[in-house]
Amino acid sequence: MATLILGLLTNVSGVVTYYKLEMRGEPFLPWDFSQIGDLAGVAEHIQLQVQPSMIVVGVLLLVMILFAGFLRLPMGTSGRKWHWRLILSGGSFVGALAIVFGIWMQTAVCQFFGIYEDMWMQDRYYKNYGILTGFFTNLRVLDISAPDGYSQEAVDQIVQRTEQAQKADSEPFFANSYASSTEEVVQQPNIIFVMNESFWDVSRLEGVVFDRELTPNLKALAEQAAYGRCYSPSFGGGTCDVEFEALTGFSLEHLPAGSKPYQQYVTKPMFSTPQFLKAQGYDTIAIHGYYGKFWSRNTAYPNLGIDTFISAENFSNPELKRGFISDSQMTQRIIEEYENHEADSDAPFFVHAVTMQNHTTYDSNRYPEEELVKVLEDPGFSDNTVSQLQDFATGVYEADQALGELVDYFSDVDEPTIIVFWGDHYNPLGTGYEVFEKTGYIDQGDTTSPNLRQTDLLIWSNYYKEPIDLGTVAAYEISPVVMNLYGLETPTWYDFLIQELSVMRARTRGITVEPDGSFSEEMTQEQEQWYNDHWMLQYDYMFGEPYQEDYVTDEG
């Protein structure tokens, strides 16, 4: 029994960690138990390959269990056996508790034994200290402590500095933006967020030639809109992390790595862009191409101020691609909801749409041959990598076509409308990181490269057509940037985030994106001060006083 329990405990956690590292770039974490339902929801679309080492370990475990069945404790009578078993079991239980609560749960004791926290790079942390140590020490961060020096007075000081800086320099951050070109800006345009599953312009890979231009619409629109990169907190999954940042301005840098805000923190009304717009009279809608309970969106969205949530259950016979609702179908649903809204309401319209068509995993057999994008040249990829790359590239191409359809429609709409389009994260493609390493996109073995976190970001409107170079901005800066570009009313929190752009464009997963677009693992003293102030304000919004509607207005 001891061999069976210990073998299953350690080996199952090892297998789960392996697959999570392959798919998500992070190991087995305590809060994964709250996501079992979400895993079951996409299990049929995930293709996992059993590794030879797993088979070997499984056979060894079976042999050990059979061998253990023949062992006998040389302790005399049956009664004495159970007597000793109870004593030894009790001692083992106390010892296990001592390790968990006396070592793993105590930061100082861990450091005495040479175990130092590395929460922002969990893969490296688990590699250095092991799965059990990594798993149990992560339990410490489930309870988020207030920042050092947190108080209402400290928060008020940051707010006052932000407001004073805003009054002293109210010029828009980006030169040549709509807000800088006119004094009478459109105040309540329709706003459409489209977060496209796994989208990034794969034609950036050097040495790879496709049979067609993959992103003609994106490239054309970049010449008449704000265009740049979104620095994503996620890789290989965790779509809800990216949309949480984009909708709230809150950074996951300050939250436990691998935690899921929708499931752990958005359990009550919370500040967000839709919440703020709703207070200004907007009607707010979310559309997702999968089931409503996925990532607990059905419970989180209302707490973020979204009035209407349309999920896969609310589509009638939708067009499917790769087993998911197609991007083209999502575009048509956005248009349909807009037209229905225009017929019923005079209020401005906000929609947050999340697509699913290009969701992992990839295999060229998932598209008909006549639709599949072909790889004509490559730098020596394996057949598996070519197959997956063609599947992924087809998804990128069709996402670009859907973007073109959406922009074409709203180009002819009289109502001023802003469309914000970005990809949530990168995914592994093919065998290991072959597609990125052989094209020079990342250095050999550099699986934490910042290049794997920069998706495309486009901010377009039907009433201003000038190109603007956004550079790289964090996902949590998307909403403030949109409002700043178009001179929209902003909460003080977003004013703070815009001012932060002058000091750093992002601080995500231990990487600082400098104002010039370069990367660093370190922060200057000034950046550390902004980083600490950021966490102070974010903590106050997330865990401070209960949310009130006037809390998000400048008067509140």
Coordinates of C-alpha atoms in Angstrom, one line a residue:
M1 CA 0.0 0.0 0.0
A2 CA 2.8 2.4 0.9
T3 CA 4.6 1.7 -2.4
L4 CA 1.3 2.1 -4.4
I5 CA 0.3 5.4 -2.8
L6 CA 3.8 7.0 -2.9
G7 CA 4.4 5.8 -6.4
L8 CA 1.1 7.2 -7.7
L9 CA 1.6 10.5 -5.8
T10 CA 5.0 11.2 -7.2
N11 CA 4.7 9.7 -10.7
V12 CA 1.3 11.2 -11.5
S13 CA 2.6 14.6 -10.4
G14 CA 5.6 14.1 -12.6
V15 CA 3.5 13.1 -15.6
V16 CA 1.2 16.1 -15.1
T17 CA 4.2 18.4 -14.8
Y18 CA 5.7 17.1 -18.0
Y19 CA 2.5 17.7 -20.1
K20 CA 2.0 21.1 -18.5
L21 CA 5.5 22.1 -19.3
E22 CA 5.1 20.9 -22.9
M23 CA 1.7 22.7 -23.4
R24 CA 1.9 25.7 -21.1
G25 CA 5.5 26.2 -20.1
E26 CA 4.7 25.8 -16.4
P27 CA 4.6 22.8 -14.0
F28 CA 2.0 21.3 -11.8
L29 CA 0.7 24.0 -9.4
P30 CA -1.7 23.8 -6.4
W31 CA -4.4 25.9 -8.1
D32 CA -4.6 23.5 -11.0
F33 CA -7.1 21.5 -9.0
S34 CA -9.6 24.3 -9.5
Q35 CA -9.2 24.0 -13.3
I36 CA -9.9 20.2 -13.7
G37 CA -13.3 21.0 -15.2
D38 CA -11.7 23.3 -17.8
L39 CA -9.2 20.6 -18.7
A40 CA -12.0 18.2 -19.2
G41 CA -13.7 20.7 -21.5
V42 CA -10.9 20.7 -24.0
A43 CA -9.5 17.2 -23.4
E44 CA -10.9 15.9 -26.7
H45 CA -8.9 18.5 -28.6
I46 CA -5.6 17.7 -26.9
Q47 CA -3.2 15.2 -28.3
L48 CA -0.8 13.9 -25.8
Q49 CA 2.1 11.6 -26.6
V50 CA 3.2 9.0 -24.0
Q51 CA 6.9 9.2 -23.4
P52 CA 9.1 6.0 -23.2
S53 CA 10.2 7.1 -19.7
M54 CA 6.6 7.0 -18.5
I55 CA 6.3 3.4 -19.7
V56 CA 9.5 2.4 -18.0
V57 CA 8.5 4.1 -14.7
G58 CA 5.1 2.5 -14.9
V59 CA 6.6 -1.0 -15.3
L60 CA 9.1 -0.4 -12.5
L61 CA 6.3 0.8 -10.2
L62 CA 4.3 -2.4 -11.0
V63 CA 7.3 -4.6 -10.2
M64 CA 7.9 -2.7 -6.9
I65 CA 4.3 -3.2 -5.9
L66 CA 4.5 -6.9 -6.6
F67 CA 7.8 -7.2 -4.8
A68 CA 6.4 -5.3 -1.8
G69 CA 3.6 -7.8 -1.6
F70 CA 6.0 -10.5 -0.6
L71 CA 7.8 -8.5 2.1
R72 CA 7.0 -9.5 5.7
L73 CA 7.9 -7.4 8.8
P74 CA 9.9 -9.6 11.3
M75 CA 7.9 -8.4 14.3
G76 CA 6.3 -11.6 15.7
T77 CA 2.6 -11.9 16.2
S78 CA -0.1 -10.3 14.1
G79 CA -1.1 -8.0 17.0
R80 CA 2.4 -6.7 17.3
K81 CA 2.6 -6.1 13.6
W82 CA -0.4 -3.7 13.7
H83 CA 1.0 -2.2 16.9
W84 CA 4.2 -1.3 15.2
R85 CA 2.5 -0.3 12.0
L86 CA 0.4 2.3 13.9
I87 CA 3.5 3.6 15.7
L88 CA 5.5 3.9 12.5
S89 CA 2.6 5.3 10.5
G90 CA 2.0 7.9 13.1
G91 CA 5.7 8.8 13.2
S92 CA 5.7 9.1 9.4
F93 CA 2.6 11.3 9.4
V94 CA 4.2 13.6 12.0
G95 CA 7.4 13.7 9.9
A96 CA 5.5 14.6 6.8
L97 CA 3.7 17.4 8.6
A98 CA 7.0 18.7 9.9
I99 CA 8.5 18.8 6.4
V100 CA 5.4 20.5 4.9
F101 CA 4.7 23.1 7.7
G102 CA 8.1 23.3 9.3
I103 CA 10.2 23.6 6.1
W104 CA 8.2 24.1 2.9
M105 CA 5.7 26.6 4.4
Q106 CA 8.5 28.6 6.1
T107 CA 10.4 30.9 3.9
A108 CA 13.3 31.4 6.3
V109 CA 13.7 27.6 6.9
C110 CA 13.6 27.0 3.1
Q111 CA 16.4 29.5 2.6
F112 CA 18.4 27.8 5.4
F113 CA 18.3 24.6 3.3
G114 CA 19.2 26.6 0.2
I115 CA 15.7 26.7 -1.3
Y116 CA 15.0 30.2 -2.7
E117 CA 11.7 31.3 -4.3
D118 CA 11.6 31.6 -8.1
M119 CA 7.9 32.1 -8.5
W120 CA 8.1 34.0 -11.7
M121 CA 9.9 31.1 -13.6
Q122 CA 8.2 28.1 -12.1
D123 CA 9.8 25.7 -14.7
R124 CA 13.3 26.7 -13.5
Y125 CA 12.1 26.6 -9.9
Y126 CA 10.8 23.0 -10.2
K127 CA 13.9 21.9 -12.1
N128 CA 16.2 23.2 -9.4
Y129 CA 14.3 21.9 -6.3
G130 CA 11.9 19.2 -7.5
I131 CA 8.2 18.8 -8.0
L132 CA 7.1 18.2 -4.4
T133 CA 9.2 21.1 -3.0
G134 CA 7.9 23.3 -5.8
F135 CA 4.3 22.3 -5.3
F136 CA 4.1 22.7 -1.6
T137 CA 6.1 25.9 -1.3
N138 CA 3.6 27.4 -3.8
L139 CA 0.9 26.9 -1.2
R140 CA 2.4 29.9 0.6
V141 CA 1.4 32.3 -2.1
L142 CA -2.3 31.3 -2.2
D143 CA -2.9 33.9 0.5
I144 CA -1.9 37.2 -1.0
S145 CA -0.5 39.6 1.5
A146 CA -0.8 43.4 1.3
P147 CA 2.2 45.3 -0.2
D148 CA 4.7 46.6 2.4
G149 CA 3.5 49.9 3.7
Y150 CA 0.0 49.5 2.3
S151 CA -2.5 51.9 3.8
Q152 CA -5.2 54.3 2.6
E153 CA -2.9 57.2 3.2
A154 CA -0.2 55.5 1.0
V155 CA -2.8 54.9 -1.8
D156 CA -4.1 58.5 -1.6
Q157 CA -0.5 59.8 -2.0
I158 CA -0.1 57.8 -5.2
V159 CA -3.4 59.0 -6.5
Q160 CA -2.6 62.6 -5.7
R161 CA 0.8 62.4 -7.5
T162 CA -1.0 60.8 -10.5
E163 CA -3.6 63.5 -10.7
Q164 CA -1.1 66.3 -10.3
A165 CA 1.1 64.8 -13.1
Q166 CA -2.0 64.5 -15.3
K167 CA -2.9 68.2 -14.7
A168 CA 0.7 69.3 -15.4
D169 CA 0.9 67.3 -18.6
S170 CA -2.4 66.4 -20.2
E171 CA -1.0 65.8 -23.7
P172 CA -1.7 62.4 -25.2
F173 CA 1.2 59.9 -24.8
F174 CA 1.4 58.9 -28.4
A175 CA 2.3 61.6 -31.0
N176 CA 0.1 61.8 -34.0
S177 CA -2.8 60.1 -32.2
Y178 CA -6.4 61.2 -32.7
A179 CA -6.5 62.8 -29.3
S180 CA -3.5 65.0 -30.2
S181 CA -4.9 66.0 -33.6
T182 CA -8.2 67.6 -32.5
E183 CA -9.6 69.5 -29.5
E184 CA -13.1 68.1 -29.9
V185 CA -12.8 64.3 -29.6
V186 CA -15.6 61.8 -30.0
Q187 CA -16.5 61.0 -26.4
Q188 CA -18.5 57.7 -26.6
P189 CA -17.5 55.7 -29.6
N190 CA -18.5 52.0 -29.9
I191 CA -15.6 49.9 -28.7
I192 CA -15.0 46.3 -29.9
F193 CA -12.3 44.2 -28.3
V194 CA -11.3 41.0 -30.3
M195 CA -8.8 38.8 -28.6
N196 CA -7.9 36.2 -31.2
E197 CA -6.8 32.8 -30.1
S198 CA -3.0 32.3 -30.4
F199 CA -2.8 34.9 -33.1
W200 CA 0.6 36.3 -34.2
D201 CA 2.0 36.9 -37.6
V202 CA 3.8 33.7 -38.3
S203 CA 5.2 35.0 -41.5
R204 CA 7.8 36.8 -39.3
L205 CA 9.7 33.5 -39.2
E206 CA 12.8 33.7 -41.3
G207 CA 13.5 30.9 -43.7
V208 CA 9.9 29.8 -44.0
V209 CA 8.0 30.5 -47.2
F210 CA 4.2 29.9 -47.4
D211 CA 2.0 29.6 -50.4
R212 CA 0.2 32.9 -49.8
E213 CA 0.4 36.1 -47.9
L214 CA -0.9 35.2 -44.4
T215 CA -1.9 38.6 -43.0
P216 CA -2.7 41.0 -45.9
N217 CA -5.4 42.8 -43.9
L218 CA -3.3 43.3 -40.8
K219 CA -0.5 44.7 -42.8
A220 CA -2.8 47.1 -44.8
L221 CA -4.5 48.2 -41.6
A222 CA -1.2 48.9 -39.8
E223 CA -0.7 51.7 -42.4
Q224 CA -3.8 53.5 -41.2
A225 CA -4.1 52.6 -37.5
A226 CA -2.1 52.2 -34.3
Y227 CA 0.0 49.0 -34.5
G228 CA 2.5 47.3 -32.3
R229 CA 3.1 44.3 -30.0
C230 CA 1.2 43.1 -27.0
Y231 CA 3.5 41.7 -24.4
S232 CA 1.6 38.7 -23.1
P233 CA 1.8 37.2 -19.6
S234 CA 1.0 33.7 -21.0
F235 CA 2.6 31.1 -23.2
G236 CA 0.8 28.0 -24.5
G237 CA -2.5 28.7 -22.7
G238 CA -4.1 30.7 -20.0
T239 CA -6.2 32.9 -22.3
C240 CA -8.1 34.2 -19.3
D241 CA -4.9 35.7 -17.9
V242 CA -4.4 37.9 -20.9
E243 CA -8.0 39.1 -21.1
F244 CA -8.0 39.7 -17.4
E245 CA -5.0 42.1 -17.8
A246 CA -6.5 43.7 -20.9
L247 CA -9.9 44.3 -19.3
T248 CA -8.6 45.6 -15.9
G249 CA -5.1 47.0 -16.2
F250 CA -4.1 44.6 -13.4
S251 CA -0.8 42.8 -13.9
L252 CA -0.4 39.1 -13.2
E253 CA 3.2 39.9 -12.2
H254 CA 1.9 40.6 -8.7
L255 CA -0.2 37.4 -8.5
P256 CA 1.0 33.8 -8.0
A257 CA 2.3 32.3 -11.3
G258 CA -0.2 29.9 -12.7
S259 CA -3.2 31.2 -10.7
K260 CA -6.3 32.1 -12.6
P261 CA -7.8 35.4 -11.6
Y262 CA -11.3 34.6 -12.9
Q263 CA -11.5 31.6 -10.6
Q264 CA -9.7 32.9 -7.5
Y265 CA -10.1 36.7 -7.4
V266 CA -13.0 37.9 -9.6
T267 CA -15.6 36.6 -7.2
K268 CA -17.2 39.9 -6.5
P269 CA -17.7 43.1 -8.5
M270 CA -14.3 44.5 -9.5
F271 CA -12.9 47.4 -11.4
S272 CA -12.6 46.9 -15.2
T273 CA -12.9 48.6 -18.5
P274 CA -16.5 47.3 -19.1
Q275 CA -17.4 48.3 -15.5
F276 CA -16.1 51.8 -16.1
L277 CA -17.8 52.2 -19.5
K278 CA -21.0 50.8 -18.1
A279 CA -21.0 53.6 -15.5
Q280 CA -20.8 56.0 -18.5
G281 CA -23.9 54.5 -20.1
Y282 CA -22.4 51.8 -22.3
D283 CA -24.2 48.5 -22.9
T284 CA -21.6 45.8 -22.4
I285 CA -21.5 42.4 -24.1
A286 CA -19.0 39.5 -24.2
I287 CA -18.9 36.8 -26.9
H288 CA -16.8 33.7 -26.6
G289 CA -16.5 30.8 -29.1
Y290 CA -16.6 28.1 -26.4
Y291 CA -18.6 27.1 -23.4
G292 CA -19.6 29.7 -20.8
K293 CA -18.2 27.9 -17.8
F294 CA -14.7 27.7 -19.4
W295 CA -12.3 29.5 -17.1
S296 CA -15.4 30.4 -15.1
R297 CA -16.3 33.3 -17.4
N298 CA -20.0 32.8 -16.7
T299 CA -19.4 33.9 -13.1
A300 CA -16.5 36.3 -13.7
Y301 CA -17.9 38.4 -16.5
P302 CA -20.9 39.8 -14.5
N303 CA -18.4 40.9 -11.8
L304 CA -16.4 42.8 -14.5
G305 CA -19.5 44.7 -15.5
I306 CA -20.5 42.7 -18.6
D307 CA -24.3 42.7 -18.9
T308 CA -24.7 40.0 -21.6
F309 CA -22.6 37.0 -22.2
I310 CA -22.9 35.0 -25.4
S311 CA -21.1 31.7 -25.4
A312 CA -21.1 28.6 -27.6
E313 CA -24.3 27.4 -26.1
N314 CA -26.0 30.5 -27.6
F315 CA -24.9 29.8 -31.2
S316 CA -27.3 28.0 -33.5
N317 CA -25.6 25.6 -35.9
P318 CA -22.5 27.8 -36.2
E319 CA -19.8 27.2 -38.8
L320 CA -17.0 25.1 -37.2
K321 CA -13.3 25.0 -38.1
R322 CA -11.0 22.5 -36.4
G323 CA -13.9 21.6 -34.2
F324 CA -14.4 25.1 -32.9
I325 CA -16.6 28.0 -33.8
S326 CA -14.9 29.8 -36.7
D327 CA -13.4 33.3 -36.6
S328 CA -15.6 34.2 -39.5
Q329 CA -18.7 33.1 -37.5
M330 CA -17.5 35.2 -34.6
T331 CA -17.2 38.2 -36.8
Q332 CA -20.7 37.7 -38.1
R333 CA -22.0 37.4 -34.5
I334 CA -20.3 40.6 -33.5
I335 CA -22.0 42.4 -36.4
E336 CA -25.4 40.7 -35.6
E337 CA -25.2 41.8 -32.0
Y338 CA -24.3 45.4 -33.1
E339 CA -27.3 45.5 -35.5
N340 CA -29.6 44.2 -32.8
H341 CA -28.3 46.7 -30.3
E342 CA -28.7 49.6 -32.8
A343 CA -32.3 48.6 -33.3
D344 CA -33.1 48.5 -29.6
S345 CA -30.9 51.1 -27.9
D346 CA -29.3 54.5 -28.2
A347 CA -26.5 53.7 -25.8
P348 CA -22.9 53.2 -26.9
F349 CA -21.8 49.6 -27.4
F350 CA -18.9 47.7 -25.9
V351 CA -18.1 44.1 -26.9
H352 CA -15.3 41.8 -25.8
A353 CA -15.0 38.9 -28.1
V354 CA -12.7 35.9 -27.6
T355 CA -12.2 33.5 -30.5
M356 CA -11.3 29.8 -30.4
Q357 CA -10.6 28.5 -34.0
N358 CA -6.8 28.4 -33.8
H359 CA -6.7 26.7 -30.4
T360 CA -3.9 24.2 -29.8
T361 CA -3.2 21.3 -30.6
Y362 CA -2.2 21.4 -34.3
D363 CA -2.3 18.9 -37.1
S364 CA -2.6 19.7 -40.9
N365 CA -5.3 17.0 -41.2
R366 CA -7.7 19.3 -39.3
Y367 CA -8.3 21.4 -42.5
P368 CA -9.5 20.2 -45.9
E369 CA -6.6 20.1 -48.4
E370 CA -8.0 22.9 -50.5
E371 CA -8.1 25.3 -47.5
L372 CA -4.7 24.4 -46.0
V373 CA -1.9 26.9 -46.1
K374 CA 1.2 25.1 -47.5
V375 CA 4.8 25.5 -46.3
L376 CA 6.9 25.8 -49.5
E377 CA 10.3 26.2 -47.9
D378 CA 11.6 25.7 -44.4
P379 CA 15.0 25.4 -42.7
G380 CA 14.8 21.6 -42.2
F381 CA 11.8 21.1 -40.0
S382 CA 10.6 17.6 -39.1
D383 CA 7.4 16.3 -40.8
N384 CA 5.5 16.8 -37.5
T385 CA 6.6 20.4 -37.2
V386 CA 5.6 21.2 -40.8
S387 CA 2.2 19.6 -40.3
Q388 CA 1.5 21.6 -37.2
L389 CA 2.9 24.8 -38.7
Q390 CA 0.6 24.5 -41.7
D391 CA -2.4 24.0 -39.5
F392 CA -1.5 27.0 -37.4
A393 CA -0.7 29.2 -40.4
T394 CA -4.1 28.4 -41.9
G395 CA -5.7 29.6 -38.7
V396 CA -3.7 32.8 -38.8
Y397 CA -4.7 33.4 -42.4
E398 CA -8.4 32.9 -41.7
A399 CA -8.2 35.1 -38.6
D400 CA -6.8 37.8 -40.8
Q401 CA -9.7 37.3 -43.2
A402 CA -12.2 37.6 -40.4
L403 CA -10.5 40.8 -39.2
G404 CA -10.8 42.2 -42.8
E405 CA -14.6 41.3 -42.8
L406 CA -15.1 43.1 -39.5
V407 CA -13.2 46.2 -40.5
D408 CA -15.0 46.3 -43.9
Y409 CA -18.4 46.3 -42.2
F410 CA -17.6 49.0 -39.7
S411 CA -15.9 51.2 -42.3
D412 CA -19.4 51.8 -43.7
V413 CA -21.1 52.3 -40.3
D414 CA -21.9 55.9 -39.4
E415 CA -21.4 55.4 -35.6
P416 CA -17.8 56.1 -34.6
T417 CA -16.3 52.7 -33.7
I418 CA -12.9 51.5 -32.4
I419 CA -11.8 48.0 -33.0
V420 CA -9.0 46.5 -30.9
F421 CA -7.5 43.3 -32.2
W422 CA -4.7 41.3 -30.6
G423 CA -3.5 37.7 -30.0
D424 CA -3.5 36.3 -26.6
H425 CA -0.4 34.1 -26.6
Y426 CA 2.0 31.9 -28.5
N427 CA 1.8 28.1 -28.5
P428 CA 4.4 25.4 -29.0
L429 CA 4.5 24.3 -32.6
G430 CA 5.7 20.9 -33.7
T431 CA 8.6 19.0 -32.0
G432 CA 9.8 21.0 -29.0
Y433 CA 10.7 24.5 -29.9
E434 CA 12.1 23.5 -33.3
V435 CA 10.1 26.0 -35.4
F436 CA 11.4 28.9 -33.2
E437 CA 15.0 27.7 -32.8
K438 CA 15.7 26.7 -36.5
T439 CA 14.4 30.0 -37.8
G440 CA 16.5 32.0 -35.3
Y441 CA 13.4 33.4 -33.7
I442 CA 14.8 32.4 -30.4
D443 CA 18.3 31.2 -29.4
Q444 CA 18.8 27.5 -29.0
G445 CA 17.2 26.4 -25.7
D446 CA 16.0 29.9 -24.8
T447 CA 12.4 28.8 -24.1
T448 CA 11.8 31.9 -21.9
S449 CA 12.7 34.3 -24.7
P450 CA 10.7 37.6 -24.7
N451 CA 10.1 37.0 -28.4
L452 CA 7.6 34.2 -27.4
R453 CA 5.4 36.8 -25.6
Q454 CA 5.0 39.5 -28.3
T455 CA 1.7 39.1 -30.2
D456 CA 0.4 41.5 -32.8
L457 CA -1.8 44.4 -31.5
L458 CA -3.9 46.6 -33.8
I459 CA -6.1 49.6 -32.7
W460 CA -8.2 50.9 -35.6
S461 CA -11.2 53.2 -35.9
N462 CA -13.5 54.3 -38.6
Y463 CA -13.0 58.0 -37.9
Y464 CA -9.2 58.3 -37.8
K465 CA -6.8 56.8 -40.3
E466 CA -3.2 57.7 -39.4
P467 CA -0.5 55.2 -38.7
I468 CA 0.9 55.2 -35.1
D469 CA 3.8 53.0 -33.9
L470 CA 2.8 51.6 -30.5
G471 CA 6.0 49.7 -30.0
T472 CA 5.6 47.0 -27.3
V473 CA 3.0 47.5 -24.5
A474 CA 1.9 45.1 -21.8
A475 CA -1.5 43.4 -22.1
Y476 CA -2.5 45.3 -19.0
E477 CA -1.8 48.6 -20.9
I478 CA -4.2 47.9 -23.8
S479 CA -7.3 49.6 -22.3
P480 CA -5.4 52.7 -21.1
V481 CA -3.6 53.0 -24.5
V482 CA -7.0 52.8 -26.3
M483 CA -8.5 55.5 -24.2
N484 CA -5.4 57.7 -24.4
L485 CA -5.1 57.4 -28.2
Y486 CA -8.7 58.6 -28.6
G487 CA -8.9 61.1 -25.8
L488 CA -11.6 59.2 -23.9
E489 CA -12.5 59.8 -20.3
T490 CA -10.2 57.7 -18.1
P491 CA -10.1 56.6 -14.5
T492 CA -7.1 57.7 -12.4
W493 CA -5.9 54.1 -12.4
Y494 CA -5.5 54.2 -16.2
D495 CA -3.8 57.7 -16.0
F496 CA -1.3 56.0 -13.7
L497 CA -0.7 53.2 -16.2
I498 CA -0.2 55.7 -19.1
Q499 CA 2.4 57.6 -17.0
E500 CA 4.1 54.4 -16.3
L501 CA 4.8 53.8 -20.0
S502 CA 7.5 56.5 -19.9
V503 CA 9.4 54.4 -17.3
M504 CA 8.7 50.9 -18.5
R505 CA 6.3 49.4 -21.1
A506 CA 5.8 46.2 -19.1
R507 CA 7.0 44.2 -16.2
T508 CA 5.8 40.7 -16.8
R509 CA 7.0 37.3 -15.6
G510 CA 10.3 38.8 -14.4
I511 CA 11.1 40.7 -17.6
T512 CA 11.1 44.5 -17.9
V513 CA 10.2 45.9 -21.3
E514 CA 12.1 49.2 -21.5
P515 CA 10.6 52.3 -23.1
D516 CA 12.9 51.7 -26.2
G517 CA 11.6 48.2 -26.6
S518 CA 14.6 46.3 -25.2
F519 CA 14.4 43.7 -22.4
S520 CA 16.0 43.4 -19.0
E521 CA 15.6 41.1 -16.0
E522 CA 16.6 43.9 -13.7
M523 CA 14.8 47.1 -12.8
T524 CA 16.2 50.5 -12.1
Q525 CA 15.5 52.3 -8.8
E526 CA 12.9 54.4 -10.6
Q527 CA 11.3 51.4 -12.2
E528 CA 11.1 49.6 -8.8
Q529 CA 9.3 52.6 -7.3
W530 CA 6.7 52.5 -10.1
Y531 CA 6.5 48.7 -9.8
N532 CA 5.8 49.0 -6.0
D533 CA 3.3 51.9 -6.6
H534 CA 1.6 49.8 -9.3
W535 CA 1.1 46.9 -6.9
M536 CA -0.1 49.2 -4.1
L537 CA -2.9 50.6 -6.4
Q538 CA -3.7 47.3 -7.9
Y539 CA -4.0 45.6 -4.5
D540 CA -6.3 48.4 -3.4
Y541 CA -8.6 48.0 -6.4
M542 CA -8.6 44.2 -6.2
F543 CA -8.7 43.5 -2.4
G544 CA -9.4 46.9 -0.8
E545 CA -12.7 48.4 -0.1
P546 CA -15.8 46.7 -1.7
Y547 CA -16.5 47.9 -5.2
Q548 CA -19.0 50.7 -5.5
E549 CA -20.1 52.1 -8.9
D550 CA -18.6 55.6 -8.2
Y551 CA -15.3 54.0 -7.2
V552 CA -14.2 53.9 -10.8
T553 CA -15.1 57.5 -11.7
D554 CA -12.9 60.6 -11.2
E555 CA -15.4 61.9 -8.7
G556 CA -15.5 58.7 -6.6

